[in-house]
mmCIF file of C-alpha atoms (C1' of nucleotides) in Angstrom:
data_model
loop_
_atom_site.group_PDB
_atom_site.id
_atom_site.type_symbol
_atom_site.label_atom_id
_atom_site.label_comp_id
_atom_site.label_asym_id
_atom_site.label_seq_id
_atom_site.Cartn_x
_atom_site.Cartn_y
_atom_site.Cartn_z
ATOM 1 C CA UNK A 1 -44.580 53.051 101.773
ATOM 2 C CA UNK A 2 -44.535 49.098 100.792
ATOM 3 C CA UNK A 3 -41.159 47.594 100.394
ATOM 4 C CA UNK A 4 -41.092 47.093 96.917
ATOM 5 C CA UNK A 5 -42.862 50.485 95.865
ATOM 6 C CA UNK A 6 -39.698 52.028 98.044
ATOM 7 C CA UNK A 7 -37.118 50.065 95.595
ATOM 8 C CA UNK A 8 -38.669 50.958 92.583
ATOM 9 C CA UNK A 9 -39.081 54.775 93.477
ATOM 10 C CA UNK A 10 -35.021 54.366 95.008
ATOM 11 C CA UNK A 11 -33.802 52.761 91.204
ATOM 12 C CA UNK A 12 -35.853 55.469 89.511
ATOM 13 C CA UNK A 13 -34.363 58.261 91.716
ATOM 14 C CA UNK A 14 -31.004 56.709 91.272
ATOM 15 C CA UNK A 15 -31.464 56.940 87.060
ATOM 16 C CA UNK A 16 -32.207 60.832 87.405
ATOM 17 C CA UNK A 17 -29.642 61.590 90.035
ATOM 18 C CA UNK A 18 -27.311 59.685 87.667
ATOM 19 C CA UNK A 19 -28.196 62.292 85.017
ATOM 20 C CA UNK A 20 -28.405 64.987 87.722
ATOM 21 C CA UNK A 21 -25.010 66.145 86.724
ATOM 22 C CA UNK A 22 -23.847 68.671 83.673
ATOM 23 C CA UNK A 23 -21.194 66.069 82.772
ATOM 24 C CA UNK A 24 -23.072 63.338 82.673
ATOM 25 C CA UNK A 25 -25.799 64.932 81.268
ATOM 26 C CA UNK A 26 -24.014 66.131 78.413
ATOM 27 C CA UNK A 27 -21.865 62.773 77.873
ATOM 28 C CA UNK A 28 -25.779 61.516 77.646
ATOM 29 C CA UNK A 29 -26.507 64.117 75.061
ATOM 30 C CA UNK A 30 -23.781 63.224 72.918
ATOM 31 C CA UNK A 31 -24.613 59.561 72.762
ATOM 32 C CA UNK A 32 -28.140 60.531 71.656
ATOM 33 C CA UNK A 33 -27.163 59.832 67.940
ATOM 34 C CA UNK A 34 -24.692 56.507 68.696
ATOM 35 C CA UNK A 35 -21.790 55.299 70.424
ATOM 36 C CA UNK A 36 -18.391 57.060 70.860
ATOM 37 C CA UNK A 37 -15.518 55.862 72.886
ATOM 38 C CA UNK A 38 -14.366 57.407 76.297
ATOM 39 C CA UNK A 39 -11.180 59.571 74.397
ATOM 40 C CA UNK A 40 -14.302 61.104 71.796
ATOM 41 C CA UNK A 41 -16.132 62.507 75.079
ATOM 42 C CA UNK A 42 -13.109 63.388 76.467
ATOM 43 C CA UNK A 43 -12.243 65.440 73.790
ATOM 44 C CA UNK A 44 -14.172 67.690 74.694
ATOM 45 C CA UNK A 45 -14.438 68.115 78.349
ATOM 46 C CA UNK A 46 -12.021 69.585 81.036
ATOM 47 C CA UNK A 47 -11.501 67.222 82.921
ATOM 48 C CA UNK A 48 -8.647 64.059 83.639
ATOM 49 C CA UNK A 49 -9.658 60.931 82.003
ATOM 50 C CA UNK A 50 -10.090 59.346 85.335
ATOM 51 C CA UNK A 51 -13.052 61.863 86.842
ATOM 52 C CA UNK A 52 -14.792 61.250 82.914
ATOM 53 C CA UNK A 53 -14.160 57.581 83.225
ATOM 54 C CA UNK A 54 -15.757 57.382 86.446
ATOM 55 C CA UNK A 55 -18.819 59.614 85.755
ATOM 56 C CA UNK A 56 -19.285 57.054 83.026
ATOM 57 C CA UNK A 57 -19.403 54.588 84.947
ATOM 58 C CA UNK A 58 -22.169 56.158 87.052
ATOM 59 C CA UNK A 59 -24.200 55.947 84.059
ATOM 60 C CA UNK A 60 -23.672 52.424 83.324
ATOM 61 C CA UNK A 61 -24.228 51.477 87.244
ATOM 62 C CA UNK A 62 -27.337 53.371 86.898
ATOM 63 C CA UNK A 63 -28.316 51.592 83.892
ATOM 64 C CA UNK A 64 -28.602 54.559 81.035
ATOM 65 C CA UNK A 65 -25.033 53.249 79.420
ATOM 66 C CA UNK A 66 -23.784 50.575 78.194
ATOM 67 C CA UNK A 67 -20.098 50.019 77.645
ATOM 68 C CA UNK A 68 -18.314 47.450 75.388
ATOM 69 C CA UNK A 69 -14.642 47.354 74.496
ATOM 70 C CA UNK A 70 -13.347 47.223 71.271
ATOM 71 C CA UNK A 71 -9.641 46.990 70.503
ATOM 72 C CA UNK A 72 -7.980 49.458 72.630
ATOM 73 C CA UNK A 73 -10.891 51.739 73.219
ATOM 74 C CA UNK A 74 -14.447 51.274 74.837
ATOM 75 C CA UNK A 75 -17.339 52.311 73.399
ATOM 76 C CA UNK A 76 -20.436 53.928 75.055
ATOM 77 C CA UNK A 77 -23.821 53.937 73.947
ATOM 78 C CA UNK A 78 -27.464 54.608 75.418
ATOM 79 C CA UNK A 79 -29.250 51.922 76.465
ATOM 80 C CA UNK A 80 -32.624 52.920 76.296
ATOM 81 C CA UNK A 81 -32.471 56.068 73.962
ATOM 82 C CA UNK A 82 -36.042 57.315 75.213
ATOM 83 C CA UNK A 83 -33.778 59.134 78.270
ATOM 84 C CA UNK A 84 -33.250 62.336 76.356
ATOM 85 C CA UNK A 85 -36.511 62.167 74.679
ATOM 86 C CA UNK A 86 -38.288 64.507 77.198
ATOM 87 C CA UNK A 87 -35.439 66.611 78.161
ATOM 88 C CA UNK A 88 -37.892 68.757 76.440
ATOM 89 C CA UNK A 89 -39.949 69.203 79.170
ATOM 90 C CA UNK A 90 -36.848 69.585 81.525
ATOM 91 C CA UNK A 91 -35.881 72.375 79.265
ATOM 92 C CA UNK A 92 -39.394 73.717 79.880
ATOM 93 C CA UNK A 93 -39.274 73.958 82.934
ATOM 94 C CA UNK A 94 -36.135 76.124 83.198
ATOM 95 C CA UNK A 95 -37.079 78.200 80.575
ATOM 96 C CA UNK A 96 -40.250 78.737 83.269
ATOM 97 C CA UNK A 97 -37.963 79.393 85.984
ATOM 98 C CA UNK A 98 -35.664 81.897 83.812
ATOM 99 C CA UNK A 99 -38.722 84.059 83.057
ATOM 100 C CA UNK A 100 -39.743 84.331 86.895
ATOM 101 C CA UNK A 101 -36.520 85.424 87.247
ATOM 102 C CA UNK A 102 -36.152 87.881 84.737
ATOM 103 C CA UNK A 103 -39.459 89.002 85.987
ATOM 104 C CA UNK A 104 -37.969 89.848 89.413
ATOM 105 C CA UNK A 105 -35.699 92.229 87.635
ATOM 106 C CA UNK B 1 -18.449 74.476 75.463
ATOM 107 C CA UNK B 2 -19.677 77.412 75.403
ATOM 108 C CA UNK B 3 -20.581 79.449 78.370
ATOM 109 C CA UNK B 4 -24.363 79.510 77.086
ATOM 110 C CA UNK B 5 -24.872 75.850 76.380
ATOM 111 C CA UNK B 6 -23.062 75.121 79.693
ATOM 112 C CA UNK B 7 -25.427 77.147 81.886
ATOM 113 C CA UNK B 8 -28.046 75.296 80.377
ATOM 114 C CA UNK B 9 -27.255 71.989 81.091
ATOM 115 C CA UNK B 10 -26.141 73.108 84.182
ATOM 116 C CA UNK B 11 -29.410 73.916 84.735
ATOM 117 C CA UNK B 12 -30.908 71.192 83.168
ATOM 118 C CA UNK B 13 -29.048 68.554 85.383
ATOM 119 C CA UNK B 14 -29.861 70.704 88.082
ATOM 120 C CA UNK B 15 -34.010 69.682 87.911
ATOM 121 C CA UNK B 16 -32.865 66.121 87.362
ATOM 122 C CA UNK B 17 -30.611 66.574 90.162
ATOM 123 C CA UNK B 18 -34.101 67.739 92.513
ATOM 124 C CA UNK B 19 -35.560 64.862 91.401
ATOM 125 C CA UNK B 20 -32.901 62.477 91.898
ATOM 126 C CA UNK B 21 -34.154 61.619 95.726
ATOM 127 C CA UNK B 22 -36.439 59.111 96.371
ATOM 128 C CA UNK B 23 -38.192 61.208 98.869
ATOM 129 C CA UNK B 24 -38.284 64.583 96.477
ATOM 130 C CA UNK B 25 -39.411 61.995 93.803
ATOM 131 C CA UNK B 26 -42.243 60.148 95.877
ATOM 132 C CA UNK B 27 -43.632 64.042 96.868
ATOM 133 C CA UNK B 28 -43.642 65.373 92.998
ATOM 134 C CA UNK B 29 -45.711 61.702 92.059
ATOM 135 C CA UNK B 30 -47.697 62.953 94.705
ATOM 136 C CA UNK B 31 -48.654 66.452 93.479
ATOM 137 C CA UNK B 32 -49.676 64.629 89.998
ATOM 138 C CA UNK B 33 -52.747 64.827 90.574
ATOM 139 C CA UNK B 34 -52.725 68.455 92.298
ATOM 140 C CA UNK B 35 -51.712 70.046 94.981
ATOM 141 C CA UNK B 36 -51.006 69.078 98.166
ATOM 142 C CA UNK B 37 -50.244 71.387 101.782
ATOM 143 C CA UNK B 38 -46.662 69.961 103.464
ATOM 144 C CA UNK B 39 -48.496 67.985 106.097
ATOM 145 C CA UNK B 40 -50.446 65.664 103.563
ATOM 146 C CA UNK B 41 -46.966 64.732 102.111
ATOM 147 C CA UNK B 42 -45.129 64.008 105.477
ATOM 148 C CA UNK B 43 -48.025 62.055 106.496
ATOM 149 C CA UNK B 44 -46.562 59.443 104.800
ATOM 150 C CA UNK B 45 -42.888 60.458 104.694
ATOM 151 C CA UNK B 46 -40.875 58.953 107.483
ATOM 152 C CA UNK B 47 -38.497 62.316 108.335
ATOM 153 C CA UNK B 48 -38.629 64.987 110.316
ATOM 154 C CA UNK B 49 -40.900 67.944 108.906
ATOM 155 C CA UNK B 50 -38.106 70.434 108.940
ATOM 156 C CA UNK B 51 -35.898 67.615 106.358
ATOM 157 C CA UNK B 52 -39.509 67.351 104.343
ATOM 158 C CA UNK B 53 -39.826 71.312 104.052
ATOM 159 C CA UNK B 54 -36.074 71.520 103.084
ATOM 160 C CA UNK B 55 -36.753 68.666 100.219
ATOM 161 C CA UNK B 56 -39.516 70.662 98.962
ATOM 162 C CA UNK B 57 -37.335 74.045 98.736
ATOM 163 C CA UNK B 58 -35.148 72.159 96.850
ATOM 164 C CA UNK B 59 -37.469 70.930 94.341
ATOM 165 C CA UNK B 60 -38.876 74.936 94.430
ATOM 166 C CA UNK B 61 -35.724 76.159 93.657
ATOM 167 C CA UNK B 62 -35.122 74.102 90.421
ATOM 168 C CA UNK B 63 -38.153 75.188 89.424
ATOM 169 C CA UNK B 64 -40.233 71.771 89.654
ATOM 170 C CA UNK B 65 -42.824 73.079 91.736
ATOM 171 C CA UNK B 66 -44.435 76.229 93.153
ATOM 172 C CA UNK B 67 -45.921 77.281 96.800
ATOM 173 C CA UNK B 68 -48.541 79.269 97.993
ATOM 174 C CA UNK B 69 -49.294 79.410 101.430
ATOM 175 C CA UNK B 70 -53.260 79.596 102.432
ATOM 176 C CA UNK B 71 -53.795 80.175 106.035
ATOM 177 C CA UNK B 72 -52.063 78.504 108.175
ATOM 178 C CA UNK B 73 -50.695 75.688 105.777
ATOM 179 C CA UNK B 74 -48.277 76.048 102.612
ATOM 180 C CA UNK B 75 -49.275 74.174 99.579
ATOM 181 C CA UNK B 76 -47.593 72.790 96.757
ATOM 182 C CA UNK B 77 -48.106 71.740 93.011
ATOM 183 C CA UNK B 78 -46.297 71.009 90.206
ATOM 184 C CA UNK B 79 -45.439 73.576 88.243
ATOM 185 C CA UNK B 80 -44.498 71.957 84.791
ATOM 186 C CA UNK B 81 -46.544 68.604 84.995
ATOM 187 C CA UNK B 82 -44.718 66.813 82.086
ATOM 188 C CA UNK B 83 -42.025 66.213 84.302
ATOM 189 C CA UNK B 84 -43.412 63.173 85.267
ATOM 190 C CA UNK B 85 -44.348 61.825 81.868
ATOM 191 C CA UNK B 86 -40.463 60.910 81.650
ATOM 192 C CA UNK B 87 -40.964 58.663 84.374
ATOM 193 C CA UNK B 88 -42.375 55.806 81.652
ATOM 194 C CA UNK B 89 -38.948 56.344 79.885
ATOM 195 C CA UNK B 90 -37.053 56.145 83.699
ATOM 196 C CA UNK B 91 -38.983 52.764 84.196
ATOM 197 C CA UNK B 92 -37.812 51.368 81.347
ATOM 198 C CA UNK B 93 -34.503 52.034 82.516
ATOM 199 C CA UNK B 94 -34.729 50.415 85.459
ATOM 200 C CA UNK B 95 -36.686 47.747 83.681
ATOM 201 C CA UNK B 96 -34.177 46.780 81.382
ATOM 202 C CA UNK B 97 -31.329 47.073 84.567
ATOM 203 C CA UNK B 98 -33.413 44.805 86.504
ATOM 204 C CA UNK B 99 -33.705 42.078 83.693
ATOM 205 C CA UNK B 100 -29.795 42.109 83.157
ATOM 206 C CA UNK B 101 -29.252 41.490 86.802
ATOM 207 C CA UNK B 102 -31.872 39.208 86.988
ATOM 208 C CA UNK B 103 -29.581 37.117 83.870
ATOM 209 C CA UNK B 104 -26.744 37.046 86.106
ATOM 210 C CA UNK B 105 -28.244 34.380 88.285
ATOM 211 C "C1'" DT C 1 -52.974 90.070 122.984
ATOM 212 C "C1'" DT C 2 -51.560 85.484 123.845
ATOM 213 C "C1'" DT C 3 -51.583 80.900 122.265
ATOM 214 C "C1'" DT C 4 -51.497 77.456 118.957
ATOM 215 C "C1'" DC C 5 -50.578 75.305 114.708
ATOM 216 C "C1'" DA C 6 -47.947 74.652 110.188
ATOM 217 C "C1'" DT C 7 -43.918 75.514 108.208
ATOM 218 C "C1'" DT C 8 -39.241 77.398 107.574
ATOM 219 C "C1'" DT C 9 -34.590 78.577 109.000
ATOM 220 C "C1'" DG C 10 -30.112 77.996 111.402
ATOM 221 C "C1'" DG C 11 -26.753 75.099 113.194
ATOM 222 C "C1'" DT C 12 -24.338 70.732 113.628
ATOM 223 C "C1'" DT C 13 -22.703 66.247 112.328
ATOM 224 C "C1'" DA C 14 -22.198 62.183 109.447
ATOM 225 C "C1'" DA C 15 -22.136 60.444 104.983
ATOM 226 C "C1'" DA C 16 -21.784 60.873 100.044
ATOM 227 C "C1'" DT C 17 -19.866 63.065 95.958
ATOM 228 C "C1'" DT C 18 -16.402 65.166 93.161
ATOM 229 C "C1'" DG C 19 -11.968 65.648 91.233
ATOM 230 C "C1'" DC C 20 -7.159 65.020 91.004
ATOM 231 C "C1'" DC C 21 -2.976 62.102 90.985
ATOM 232 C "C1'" DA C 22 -0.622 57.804 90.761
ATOM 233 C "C1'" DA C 23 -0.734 53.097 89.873
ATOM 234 C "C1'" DA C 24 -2.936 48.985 87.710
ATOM 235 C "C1'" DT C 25 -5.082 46.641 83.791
ATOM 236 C "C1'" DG C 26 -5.672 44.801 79.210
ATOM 237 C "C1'" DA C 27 -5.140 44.883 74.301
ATOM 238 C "C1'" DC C 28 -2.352 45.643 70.569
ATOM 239 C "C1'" DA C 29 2.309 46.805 68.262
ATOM 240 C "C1'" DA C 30 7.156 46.304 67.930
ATOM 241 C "C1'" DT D 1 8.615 39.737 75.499
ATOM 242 C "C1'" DT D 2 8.581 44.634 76.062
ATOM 243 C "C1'" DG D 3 6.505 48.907 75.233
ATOM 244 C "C1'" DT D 4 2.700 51.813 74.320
ATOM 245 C "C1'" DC D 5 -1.940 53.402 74.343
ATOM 246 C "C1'" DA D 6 -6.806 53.778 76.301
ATOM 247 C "C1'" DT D 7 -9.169 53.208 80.180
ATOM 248 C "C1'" DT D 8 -10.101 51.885 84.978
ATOM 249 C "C1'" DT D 9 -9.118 51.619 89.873
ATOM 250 C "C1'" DG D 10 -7.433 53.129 94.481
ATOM 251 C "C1'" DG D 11 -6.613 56.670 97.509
ATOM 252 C "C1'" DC D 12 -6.974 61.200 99.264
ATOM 253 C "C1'" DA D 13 -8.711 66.148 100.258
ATOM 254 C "C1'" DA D 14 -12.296 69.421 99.487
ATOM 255 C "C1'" DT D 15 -17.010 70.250 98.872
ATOM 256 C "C1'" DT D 16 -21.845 69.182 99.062
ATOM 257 C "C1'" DT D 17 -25.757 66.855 100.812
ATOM 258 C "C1'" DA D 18 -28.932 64.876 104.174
ATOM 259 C "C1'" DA D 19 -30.841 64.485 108.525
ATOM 260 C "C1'" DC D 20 -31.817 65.883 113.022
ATOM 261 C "C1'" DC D 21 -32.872 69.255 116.750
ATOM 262 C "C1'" DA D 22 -33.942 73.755 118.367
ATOM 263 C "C1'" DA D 23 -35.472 78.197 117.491
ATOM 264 C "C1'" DA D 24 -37.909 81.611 114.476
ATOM 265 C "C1'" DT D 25 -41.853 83.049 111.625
ATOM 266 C "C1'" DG D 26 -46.549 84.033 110.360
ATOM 267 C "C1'" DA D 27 -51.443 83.251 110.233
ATOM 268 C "C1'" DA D 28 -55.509 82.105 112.756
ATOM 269 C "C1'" DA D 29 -57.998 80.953 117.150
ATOM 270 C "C1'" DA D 30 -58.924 81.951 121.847
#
DNA sequence: TTTTCATTTGGTTAAATTGCCAAATGACAA
DNA sequence: TTGTCATTTGGCAATTTAACCAAATGAAAA
């Protein structure tokens, strides 16, 4: 593989790996309809502020968030919305897997 | 969240997880087109066969892609081919990413 | 049957990831 | 200025992942 073909398959990988995690993931989700500030995720998730605060800024390194501090809080939003737009077919394809394996049974 | 919902984005970030490795990522572009047997893919893959067999289990096992083995070679194809229409939304991703870093200088 | 070829599995090691705690930062309020 | 609140950063231990090598498997050829 060429040189720059490599980087651009290594960035992409990078975005889904970012995503490749049920926190992150659902952080993601919950931007899908606009911004909210780290203590509005955290709200909702078990987990100390820190871990949340640094799986955010996984996302942002990877390029899916953006982050922008207002007052004493910072705000989070999706940078290119599109992201979640074919979790559709993600969720297709582990509703295929669930049915092989409920066919096992 | 409840125990439901959490198993499926468990799930869910577990196929984005697969897919977040630039060498399980090159071999599902590859099987776009159909299906391929585990030496056409590590003819171009720099790694041992044995690292290249383990990637593909991995993508198997989150239900990206299926195997069936035909004499003496084991082929594989994708198994829900939308998962690569995402990529577009990916590249934009690492589009946009690109451009910012590109500002800084 | 014995050999050969393609692939998988097991075992090991190094590196990366995750999560917690404690401490630092930065903005606002008192 | 001092204190408080929201978030980030640094550091550490536990877990997971990735890669290699060697050995096992399974189908086909000799």
């Amino acid at each position: 593989m060429e040189g720059k073909q490599k980087a651009i398959i290594e960035a992409k990988a990078n975005v889904l790996k970012a995503l490749g995690h049920p926190t992150r993931l659902w952080m993601a989700e919950q931007l899908e309809h606009g911004e909210k500030c780290v203590c509005e995720l955290a709200e909702f998730i078990d987990a100390d502020i820190s871990t949340i605060s640094k799986h955010l800024s996984v996302l942002k390194q990877a390029g899916v968030v953006a982050d922008e501090k207002r007052g004493k809080q910072v705000y989070y939003k999706l940078k290119v919305p599109c992201i979640l737009k074919y979790m559709s077919c993600v969720e297709a394809v582990i509703k295929a897997q669930a049915e092989e394996q409920a066919e096992l049974l």
